[in-house]
Amino acid sequence: MRSRNSKLNRAEAGCRTAERELSALAGPNGAANPEDETVQKPKKMSTITVSSIRQEMDLSGKENDDKWQTVQNCIRDCMSARRIEWDLRWSEQSATKLSKIFDA
């Protein structure tokens, strides 16, 4: 139990760190323009690639690899902090857990 709490604390701390780093990337006041955050829903999910996501976020290219890694780490930390079931497919996850991840 102690080890699990320790892992959870590290994941939450990592998420907070990543949130600070992402806020710094967002803009001068730490907040991006909401109009700039809008990403259009794709016509087909099968057409989405990591490259297209990076492009939408203005994080394409080698020069942005560190920033992209920060985004990935934040997502992974949020998922770990909310105890996602790594052995289940996305559609099999608890809706409650997923909503907490999305809120993070």
XYZ file of C-alpha atoms in Angstrom:
104
model
C 0.000 0.000 0.000
C 2.806 2.385 0.893
C 4.499 1.790 -2.460
C 1.250 2.501 -4.310
C 0.747 5.784 -2.425
C 4.337 6.717 -3.166
C 3.808 6.064 -6.893
C 0.589 8.085 -6.851
C 2.314 11.003 -5.095
C 5.147 10.957 -7.654
C 2.642 10.848 -10.543
C 0.670 13.773 -9.115
C 3.859 15.774 -8.559
C 4.939 15.023 -12.112
C 1.577 16.198 -13.405
C 1.830 19.463 -11.469
C 5.322 20.035 -12.875
C 4.138 19.316 -16.404
C 1.171 21.664 -15.947
C 3.551 24.475 -14.963
C 5.742 23.743 -17.982
C 2.737 23.669 -20.310
C 1.442 26.940 -18.871
C 4.787 28.528 -19.638
C 4.451 27.350 -23.239
C 0.917 28.738 -23.537
C 1.663 32.425 -23.645
C 2.798 35.532 -21.792
C 0.114 35.302 -19.091
C 0.257 31.515 -18.833
C -3.031 31.203 -20.697
C -3.503 30.576 -24.370
C -6.139 32.408 -26.364
C -9.243 30.123 -26.219
C -9.850 30.725 -29.921
C -6.390 29.343 -30.650
C -7.118 26.184 -28.609
C -10.002 25.032 -30.768
C -9.214 21.916 -32.757
C -11.774 20.830 -35.293
C -13.232 17.350 -34.871
C -11.816 15.086 -37.569
C -14.143 13.504 -40.114
C -12.548 10.109 -39.464
C -10.555 9.185 -36.369
C -8.524 6.745 -38.453
C -6.982 9.694 -40.299
C -5.442 11.173 -37.140
C -1.709 10.773 -36.742
C 0.690 11.932 -34.070
C 2.189 14.258 -36.676
C -1.192 15.886 -37.310
C -1.771 16.361 -33.570
C 1.660 17.940 -33.187
C 0.964 20.198 -36.146
C -2.373 21.334 -34.653
C -0.535 22.194 -31.446
C 2.272 24.012 -33.289
C 4.734 21.445 -31.941
C 5.966 19.862 -35.184
C 9.622 19.465 -35.970
C 12.718 18.395 -34.078
C 13.028 21.823 -32.452
C 9.790 21.110 -30.545
C 10.588 17.551 -29.436
C 11.250 18.650 -25.835
C 7.928 20.510 -25.664
C 6.120 17.504 -27.172
C 7.758 15.245 -24.580
C 6.419 17.562 -21.855
C 2.893 17.164 -23.253
C 3.259 13.376 -23.390
C 4.611 13.253 -19.837
C 1.733 15.372 -18.541
C -0.846 13.111 -20.178
C 0.874 9.989 -18.876
C 1.161 11.459 -15.368
C -2.515 12.455 -15.332
C -3.500 8.969 -16.440
C -1.319 7.379 -13.761
C -2.539 9.754 -11.051
C -6.121 8.742 -11.794
C -5.175 5.055 -11.745
C -6.107 4.190 -15.311
C -6.265 0.458 -15.969
C -3.304 -0.036 -18.318
C -4.411 -3.539 -19.326
C -7.853 -2.381 -20.588
C -8.649 -0.829 -23.949
C -9.689 2.826 -23.945
C -13.362 1.967 -24.566
C -13.325 -0.397 -21.561
C -12.086 2.229 -19.091
C -14.261 3.583 -16.308
C -16.080 6.708 -17.515
C -15.553 8.281 -14.081
C -11.786 7.750 -14.221
C -11.634 9.085 -17.760
C -13.570 12.224 -16.820
C -11.072 12.878 -13.998
C -8.211 12.480 -16.465
C -9.839 14.899 -18.886
C -10.403 17.398 -16.069
C -6.750 17.195 -15.065
